[in-house]
Short mmCIF file of C-alpha atoms and ligand atoms in Angstrom, two decimals:
data_model
loop_
_atom_site.label_atom_id
_atom_site.label_comp_id
_atom_site.label_asym_id
_atom_site.label_seq_id
_atom_site.Cartn_x
_atom_site.Cartn_y
_atom_site.Cartn_z
CA MET A 1 -130.11 178.99 93.02
CA ARG A 2 -130.56 182.04 90.76
CA ALA A 3 -128.70 185.25 91.70
CA ARG A 4 -130.93 187.87 93.25
CA VAL A 5 -131.56 191.35 91.81
CA PHE A 6 -132.84 194.31 93.82
CA SER A 7 -133.56 197.91 92.82
CA GLY A 8 -135.97 200.72 93.69
CA ILE A 9 -137.52 204.04 92.63
CA GLN A 10 -138.80 206.82 94.89
CA PRO A 11 -142.50 207.66 94.49
CA SER A 12 -141.57 211.31 94.84
CA GLY A 13 -142.91 212.86 91.64
CA GLN A 14 -143.57 212.12 87.98
CA LEU A 15 -141.44 209.20 86.75
CA HIS A 16 -139.43 210.43 83.77
CA ILE A 17 -137.60 209.04 80.76
CA GLY A 18 -134.35 209.00 82.79
CA ASN A 19 -135.94 206.62 85.33
CA TYR A 20 -137.13 204.48 82.43
CA LEU A 21 -133.91 204.36 80.38
CA GLY A 22 -131.59 204.27 83.41
CA ALA A 23 -133.56 201.74 85.47
CA LEU A 24 -136.98 200.35 84.47
CA LYS A 25 -136.07 199.30 80.93
CA ASN A 26 -133.01 197.41 82.18
CA TRP A 27 -135.08 195.79 84.97
CA ALA A 28 -137.62 194.50 82.48
CA GLU A 29 -134.83 193.13 80.26
CA ILE A 30 -132.94 191.25 82.97
CA GLN A 31 -135.79 190.10 85.25
CA GLY A 32 -136.14 186.68 83.61
CA ARG A 33 -132.53 185.73 84.31
CA TYR A 34 -132.62 186.37 88.08
CA GLU A 35 -134.82 186.26 91.14
CA SER A 36 -135.91 189.91 90.95
CA ILE A 37 -137.31 192.25 93.59
CA PHE A 38 -138.31 195.78 92.60
CA CYS A 39 -139.24 198.25 95.29
CA ILE A 40 -141.16 201.51 95.60
CA VAL A 41 -138.88 203.23 98.08
CA ASP A 42 -141.33 205.47 99.91
CA LEU A 43 -139.14 205.67 103.05
CA HIS A 44 -136.51 207.32 100.85
CA ALA A 45 -139.09 209.71 99.39
CA ILE A 46 -139.94 211.12 102.85
CA THR A 47 -136.35 212.27 103.41
CA VAL A 48 -137.82 215.46 101.89
CA TYR A 49 -141.39 216.55 102.72
CA GLN A 50 -144.13 214.83 100.68
CA SER A 51 -147.81 215.71 100.82
CA PRO A 52 -149.36 212.61 102.50
CA ALA A 53 -152.33 212.46 100.10
CA GLU A 54 -150.05 212.81 97.07
CA LEU A 55 -147.56 210.25 98.37
CA SER A 56 -150.12 207.49 98.86
CA LYS A 57 -151.39 208.12 95.29
CA LYS A 58 -147.85 208.14 93.90
CA ILE A 59 -146.98 204.80 95.54
CA ARG A 60 -149.73 203.05 93.56
CA GLU A 61 -149.03 205.07 90.41
CA THR A 62 -145.35 204.04 90.58
CA ALA A 63 -146.30 200.36 91.03
CA ALA A 64 -148.61 200.60 88.00
CA LEU A 65 -145.80 202.19 85.96
CA PHE A 66 -143.45 199.33 86.91
CA VAL A 67 -145.92 196.87 85.42
CA ALA A 68 -146.69 199.09 82.42
CA ALA A 69 -142.95 199.37 81.70
CA GLY A 70 -142.66 195.57 81.52
CA ILE A 71 -142.05 194.31 85.06
CA ASP A 72 -143.99 191.06 85.22
CA PRO A 73 -145.45 190.62 88.73
CA GLU A 74 -145.57 186.84 88.23
CA GLN A 75 -141.84 186.75 87.54
CA SER A 76 -140.65 189.57 89.80
CA SER A 77 -141.77 190.70 93.25
CA ILE A 78 -142.98 194.30 93.34
CA VAL A 79 -142.92 195.60 96.92
CA VAL A 80 -143.41 198.80 98.91
CA GLN A 81 -140.51 199.56 101.23
CA SER A 82 -142.61 200.83 104.16
CA SER A 83 -144.76 197.68 104.16
CA ILE A 84 -141.75 195.53 105.09
CA SER A 85 -140.38 196.42 108.54
CA GLY A 86 -136.99 194.78 107.83
CA HIS A 87 -135.90 197.79 105.72
CA ALA A 88 -136.12 200.23 108.63
CA GLU A 89 -134.88 197.68 111.16
CA LEU A 90 -131.76 196.77 109.20
CA ALA A 91 -131.16 200.46 108.45
CA TRP A 92 -130.83 201.13 112.21
CA LEU A 93 -128.49 198.17 112.70
CA LEU A 94 -126.31 199.45 109.84
CA THR A 95 -126.48 203.06 111.07
CA CYS A 96 -124.57 201.87 114.12
CA VAL A 97 -121.79 200.58 111.85
CA ALA A 98 -121.66 203.50 109.34
CA PRO A 99 -118.92 206.09 109.91
CA LEU A 100 -120.29 209.65 109.84
CA GLY A 101 -117.42 210.83 107.64
CA TRP A 102 -118.44 208.40 104.85
CA LEU A 103 -121.98 209.83 104.88
CA GLN A 104 -120.85 213.45 104.85
CA ARG A 105 -118.73 212.79 101.75
CA MET A 106 -121.66 211.59 99.60
CA THR A 107 -122.17 213.96 96.64
CA GLN A 108 -125.97 213.54 96.70
CA PHE A 109 -126.04 214.55 100.38
CA LYS A 110 -123.90 217.60 99.65
CA SER A 111 -126.03 218.77 96.71
CA LYS A 112 -129.36 218.09 98.48
CA ALA A 113 -128.17 219.77 101.68
CA GLU A 114 -127.38 222.90 99.65
CA LYS A 115 -131.00 223.11 98.46
CA GLN A 116 -132.70 222.69 101.88
CA GLU A 117 -133.17 225.37 104.52
CA THR A 118 -133.23 222.70 107.22
CA ILE A 119 -131.23 219.57 106.48
CA GLY A 120 -133.11 216.54 107.78
CA ASP A 121 -131.13 213.67 109.29
CA GLY A 122 -132.89 211.40 106.76
CA ILE A 123 -130.97 213.04 103.91
CA LEU A 124 -127.69 212.19 105.60
CA GLN A 125 -128.84 208.63 106.38
CA TYR A 126 -130.23 208.04 102.86
CA PRO A 127 -127.27 205.83 101.74
CA VAL A 128 -127.57 203.66 104.90
CA LEU A 129 -131.24 203.01 104.16
CA MET A 130 -130.32 202.20 100.55
CA ALA A 131 -127.60 199.80 101.75
CA ALA A 132 -130.19 198.18 104.04
CA ASP A 133 -132.62 197.76 101.11
CA ILE A 134 -130.02 195.88 99.08
CA LEU A 135 -128.38 193.88 101.87
CA LEU A 136 -131.76 192.87 103.34
CA TYR A 137 -132.31 190.71 100.24
CA GLN A 138 -128.67 189.58 99.94
CA ALA A 139 -128.92 190.90 96.37
CA SER A 140 -125.84 190.33 94.22
CA ILE A 141 -126.92 192.55 91.29
CA VAL A 142 -128.30 196.09 91.55
CA PRO A 143 -129.43 197.65 88.24
CA VAL A 144 -129.41 201.46 88.64
CA GLY A 145 -128.60 204.66 86.78
CA GLU A 146 -125.12 206.14 87.06
CA ASP A 147 -126.13 208.65 89.76
CA GLN A 148 -126.43 205.74 92.21
CA SER A 149 -122.89 204.38 91.62
CA GLN A 150 -121.45 206.18 94.64
CA HIS A 151 -124.24 204.85 96.90
CA LEU A 152 -123.52 201.32 95.65
CA GLU A 153 -119.85 201.74 96.48
CA PHE A 154 -120.90 202.91 99.93
CA THR A 155 -123.11 199.81 100.26
CA ARG A 156 -120.18 197.51 99.46
CA ASP A 157 -117.88 199.37 101.88
CA LEU A 158 -120.48 199.15 104.64
CA ALA A 159 -121.14 195.45 104.00
CA GLN A 160 -117.39 194.79 104.12
CA ARG A 161 -117.06 196.77 107.35
CA PHE A 162 -119.92 194.81 108.89
CA ASN A 163 -118.49 191.48 107.72
CA SER A 164 -115.06 192.27 109.13
CA LEU A 165 -116.51 193.39 112.50
CA TYR A 166 -119.10 190.63 112.95
CA GLY A 167 -118.16 187.82 110.53
CA GLU A 168 -119.31 186.97 106.98
CA THR A 169 -122.96 188.07 106.86
CA PHE A 170 -123.67 189.96 103.66
CA VAL A 171 -123.38 189.12 99.96
CA MET A 172 -121.39 191.79 98.03
CA PRO A 173 -123.70 193.54 95.54
CA ALA A 174 -122.47 194.52 92.05
CA THR A 175 -123.64 197.65 90.20
CA ASN A 176 -125.37 196.97 86.87
CA LEU A 177 -125.59 200.01 84.55
CA PRO A 178 -127.47 200.02 81.22
CA ALA A 179 -125.25 200.18 78.11
CA VAL A 180 -127.08 203.31 76.85
CA GLY A 181 -129.03 205.78 79.02
CA ALA A 182 -127.25 205.40 82.36
CA ARG A 183 -127.28 209.18 82.79
CA ILE A 184 -129.99 211.21 81.05
CA MET A 185 -129.62 214.96 81.46
CA GLY A 186 -132.29 217.65 81.86
CA LEU A 187 -133.69 218.97 78.56
CA ASP A 188 -133.51 222.54 79.84
CA ASP A 189 -129.98 222.16 81.20
CA PRO A 190 -127.81 219.34 79.84
CA ALA A 191 -125.33 219.91 82.67
CA GLN A 192 -127.88 218.67 85.24
CA LYS A 193 -129.16 215.11 85.65
CA MET A 194 -132.84 214.74 84.73
CA SER A 195 -134.55 214.45 88.10
CA LYS A 196 -138.07 214.12 89.53
CA SER A 197 -137.42 216.75 92.15
CA GLU A 198 -136.65 219.37 89.44
CA THR A 199 -140.14 220.54 88.48
CA SER A 200 -139.55 223.26 85.85
CA ALA A 201 -141.79 222.65 82.80
CA GLY A 202 -139.12 221.89 80.20
CA HIS A 203 -136.82 219.79 82.38
CA ALA A 204 -138.08 216.19 82.08
CA ILE A 205 -140.15 214.00 79.78
CA GLY A 206 -142.74 212.32 82.03
CA LEU A 207 -143.59 208.69 81.25
CA LEU A 208 -147.25 209.72 81.10
CA ASP A 209 -146.72 212.90 79.02
CA GLU A 210 -149.03 213.34 76.01
CA PRO A 211 -147.32 213.12 72.56
CA LYS A 212 -147.88 216.88 71.98
CA ALA A 213 -146.19 217.76 75.28
CA ILE A 214 -143.24 215.51 74.38
CA GLN A 215 -142.87 217.16 70.96
CA LYS A 216 -142.96 220.61 72.55
CA LYS A 217 -140.42 219.79 75.26
CA ILE A 218 -137.98 218.26 72.78
CA ALA A 219 -138.43 221.13 70.30
CA ARG A 220 -137.49 223.56 73.10
CA ALA A 221 -134.61 221.48 74.50
CA THR A 222 -131.39 223.45 75.01
CA THR A 223 -128.80 222.79 72.29
CA ASP A 224 -125.94 224.95 70.99
CA SER A 225 -125.09 227.46 68.26
CA GLN A 226 -124.54 224.85 65.50
CA SER A 227 -127.39 224.11 63.10
CA ALA A 228 -126.75 220.53 61.99
CA VAL A 229 -125.70 217.34 63.83
CA ASP A 230 -121.97 216.64 63.72
CA PRO A 231 -121.52 213.15 65.22
CA GLY A 232 -117.80 213.82 65.79
CA SER A 233 -118.42 216.77 68.12
CA MET A 234 -121.90 216.83 69.58
CA GLY A 235 -122.54 219.53 72.20
CA PRO A 236 -124.01 218.26 75.51
CA GLY A 237 -127.65 219.07 74.60
CA ILE A 238 -127.52 217.27 71.23
CA ALA A 239 -125.54 214.36 72.73
CA ASN A 240 -128.23 213.97 75.41
CA LEU A 241 -131.03 213.96 72.81
CA PHE A 242 -129.09 211.45 70.74
CA THR A 243 -128.68 209.15 73.78
CA ILE A 244 -132.41 209.37 74.51
CA ALA A 245 -133.29 208.60 70.88
CA GLN A 246 -130.82 205.72 70.60
CA ALA A 247 -131.95 204.15 73.89
CA CYS A 248 -135.58 204.37 72.69
CA ASP A 249 -134.86 203.09 69.17
CA GLY A 250 -131.64 201.15 68.54
CA SER A 251 -131.85 201.82 64.78
CA ILE A 252 -130.99 205.49 65.42
CA THR A 253 -127.23 205.59 64.91
CA LYS A 254 -124.67 208.38 64.56
CA ASP A 255 -124.45 207.69 60.81
CA ARG A 256 -128.20 208.08 60.45
CA VAL A 257 -128.33 211.48 62.14
CA ALA A 258 -125.07 212.90 60.67
CA GLY A 259 -125.74 216.24 58.98
CA MET A 260 -129.41 216.42 60.04
CA ARG A 261 -130.64 219.93 60.75
CA TYR A 262 -131.45 220.37 64.46
CA GLY A 263 -135.18 220.87 63.75
CA ASP A 264 -135.43 217.56 61.84
CA PHE A 265 -133.23 215.77 64.36
CA LYS A 266 -135.49 216.88 67.23
CA LYS A 267 -138.54 215.61 65.30
CA LEU A 268 -136.84 212.21 64.95
CA VAL A 269 -136.02 212.15 68.68
CA ALA A 270 -139.62 213.03 69.59
CA GLU A 271 -140.97 210.29 67.29
CA ALA A 272 -138.68 207.69 68.91
CA VAL A 273 -139.71 208.73 72.42
CA ILE A 274 -143.44 208.82 71.60
CA ALA A 275 -143.29 205.37 69.94
CA ARG A 276 -141.43 203.92 72.95
CA LEU A 277 -143.84 205.41 75.51
CA GLU A 278 -147.10 204.70 73.66
CA PRO A 279 -147.45 201.01 74.71
CA ILE A 280 -146.37 201.86 78.27
CA GLN A 281 -149.05 204.53 78.53
CA ARG A 282 -151.66 202.17 77.05
CA ARG A 283 -150.81 199.42 79.54
CA TYR A 284 -150.82 201.95 82.37
CA ARG A 285 -154.39 202.97 81.51
CA GLU A 286 -155.48 199.30 81.40
CA ILE A 287 -153.85 198.46 84.74
CA THR A 288 -155.24 201.47 86.59
CA ASP A 289 -158.77 200.66 85.38
CA ASP A 290 -159.04 198.38 88.42
CA PRO A 291 -157.35 200.09 91.43
CA SER A 292 -157.62 196.98 93.64
CA HIS A 293 -155.36 195.08 91.20
CA ILE A 294 -152.28 197.10 92.26
CA ASP A 295 -152.93 196.59 95.99
CA GLN A 296 -153.28 192.85 95.39
CA LEU A 297 -150.00 192.56 93.52
CA LEU A 298 -148.18 194.61 96.18
CA GLU A 299 -149.57 192.31 98.87
CA ALA A 300 -148.50 189.22 96.90
CA GLY A 301 -145.00 190.67 96.38
CA LYS A 302 -144.66 191.37 100.09
CA GLU A 303 -145.74 187.85 101.13
CA ARG A 304 -143.24 186.35 98.69
CA VAL A 305 -140.22 188.27 100.03
CA LEU A 306 -140.97 188.41 103.78
CA PRO A 307 -139.15 185.13 104.60
CA ILE A 308 -135.95 186.49 103.01
CA THR A 309 -136.14 189.66 105.11
CA HIS A 310 -136.84 187.76 108.35
CA ASP A 311 -133.84 185.49 107.69
CA THR A 312 -131.46 188.37 107.06
CA VAL A 313 -132.56 190.44 110.06
CA ALA A 314 -132.24 187.40 112.36
CA LYS A 315 -128.80 186.60 110.92
CA VAL A 316 -127.60 190.19 111.45
CA LYS A 317 -128.99 190.36 115.00
CA ARG A 318 -127.37 187.05 115.87
CA ALA A 319 -124.05 188.21 114.42
CA MET A 320 -124.22 191.36 116.56
CA GLY A 321 -125.17 189.49 119.73
CA LEU A 322 -128.68 190.94 119.95
CA PHE A 323 -131.64 189.03 121.37
CA VAL A 324 -133.02 186.49 118.88
CA ARG A 325 -135.36 183.68 119.89
N1 AQP B 1 -131.42 211.15 84.81
C1 AQP B 1 -131.31 209.84 84.99
N2 AQP B 1 -130.71 209.05 84.07
C2 AQP B 1 -130.60 207.72 84.25
N3 AQP B 1 -131.09 207.08 85.34
C3 AQP B 1 -131.69 207.83 86.27
N4 AQP B 1 -132.27 207.51 87.44
C4 AQP B 1 -132.76 208.64 88.03
N5 AQP B 1 -132.51 209.69 87.26
C5 AQP B 1 -131.84 209.23 86.17
C6 AQP B 1 -132.35 206.15 87.98
O1 AQP B 1 -133.71 205.90 88.31
C7 AQP B 1 -133.76 205.11 89.50
C8 AQP B 1 -134.66 205.77 90.51
O2 AQP B 1 -134.07 206.97 90.97
P1 AQP B 1 -134.79 208.07 91.85
O3 AQP B 1 -136.10 207.59 92.34
O4 AQP B 1 -133.82 208.61 92.85
O5 AQP B 1 -135.07 209.14 90.69
P2 AQP B 1 -134.77 210.69 90.54
O6 AQP B 1 -135.42 211.18 89.31
O7 AQP B 1 -133.30 210.95 90.70
O8 AQP B 1 -135.60 211.22 91.77
P3 AQP B 1 -135.43 212.48 92.67
O9 AQP B 1 -136.58 212.45 93.65
O10 AQP B 1 -135.24 213.71 91.87
O11 AQP B 1 -134.11 212.14 93.42
P4 AQP B 1 -132.79 212.99 93.48
O12 AQP B 1 -133.18 214.39 93.79
O13 AQP B 1 -132.10 212.29 94.62
O14 AQP B 1 -132.08 212.83 92.19
C9 AQP B 1 -132.32 204.93 89.97
O15 AQP B 1 -131.82 203.71 89.51
C10 AQP B 1 -131.61 206.07 89.31
O16 AQP B 1 -130.23 205.80 89.10
#
């Protein structure tokens, strides 16, 4: 039996180059080697308020971007989290096993809680729902960006705690980070992770951004007081642009950019990004030509994975002594 891969993206805004280089690109590369399940995690998105009309559009847009970025729906199952009740059901069962102190220590909870006037319980429970997503499929490999490493560690700790309380139930999932691009920083502030929820104009390169917009954002990206690239001591802004360029085009090396003036270097970065996104944007337009196509592939994905989720939920309930027929 092939090992199983699971990962997800929130349909909470414009997908950006960080989501692509940190997650989607790696998913497309490894999908053929494993039994792969890729999820639009809409239950995670609603841990902060989402406009209902926008959210239902974004769910389909995100699914179309998965396919446009190279996820093959014949090879991999593309599913929507809220369409499979096992995610929420297992999340409750695991909530009863998760120590509150572990949740309060999560850095994402702490930084999100700082930004909200009212802190929803969903933000605190976010890692439990993520653990449920992964453990529901007994996934052994989880390809994510670096920001999710702590949540993966939490998932393993929770699985171990469950296994030691109720007997061997869950497979231990391993984190799989991409070699380049595991942490892309904001163009306007290279100290902050590029993020969908940060909406300032110069922060992120959207996967559907026009070439002109990409050129403009990269030209305005924050750098430092030097004027030419020194590969031995790149400031954080230049290092981030270099990572983006190298992840988009492997022929861009430190030797190639050494001594380049910042203006020329930024042009090279923009060219690499535009060339990488052009076929994705073209495929996206083709796919979204027929809106029913996305609903059909989401339905097919769901049907394919449902037996796995039923098995796991029954196994967990049985282990806990709950009522299972
Ligand atoms: N900047 C990034 N660099 C590399 N990988 C990244 N990922 C996210 N940002 C980067 C990876 O993309 C996958 C989906 O993550 P997400 O849906 O949580 O994306 P986001 O942009 O982080 O979204 P939000 O709504 O802004 O979430 P918060 O505010 O929680 O950060 C994951 O594999 C992630 O690692």
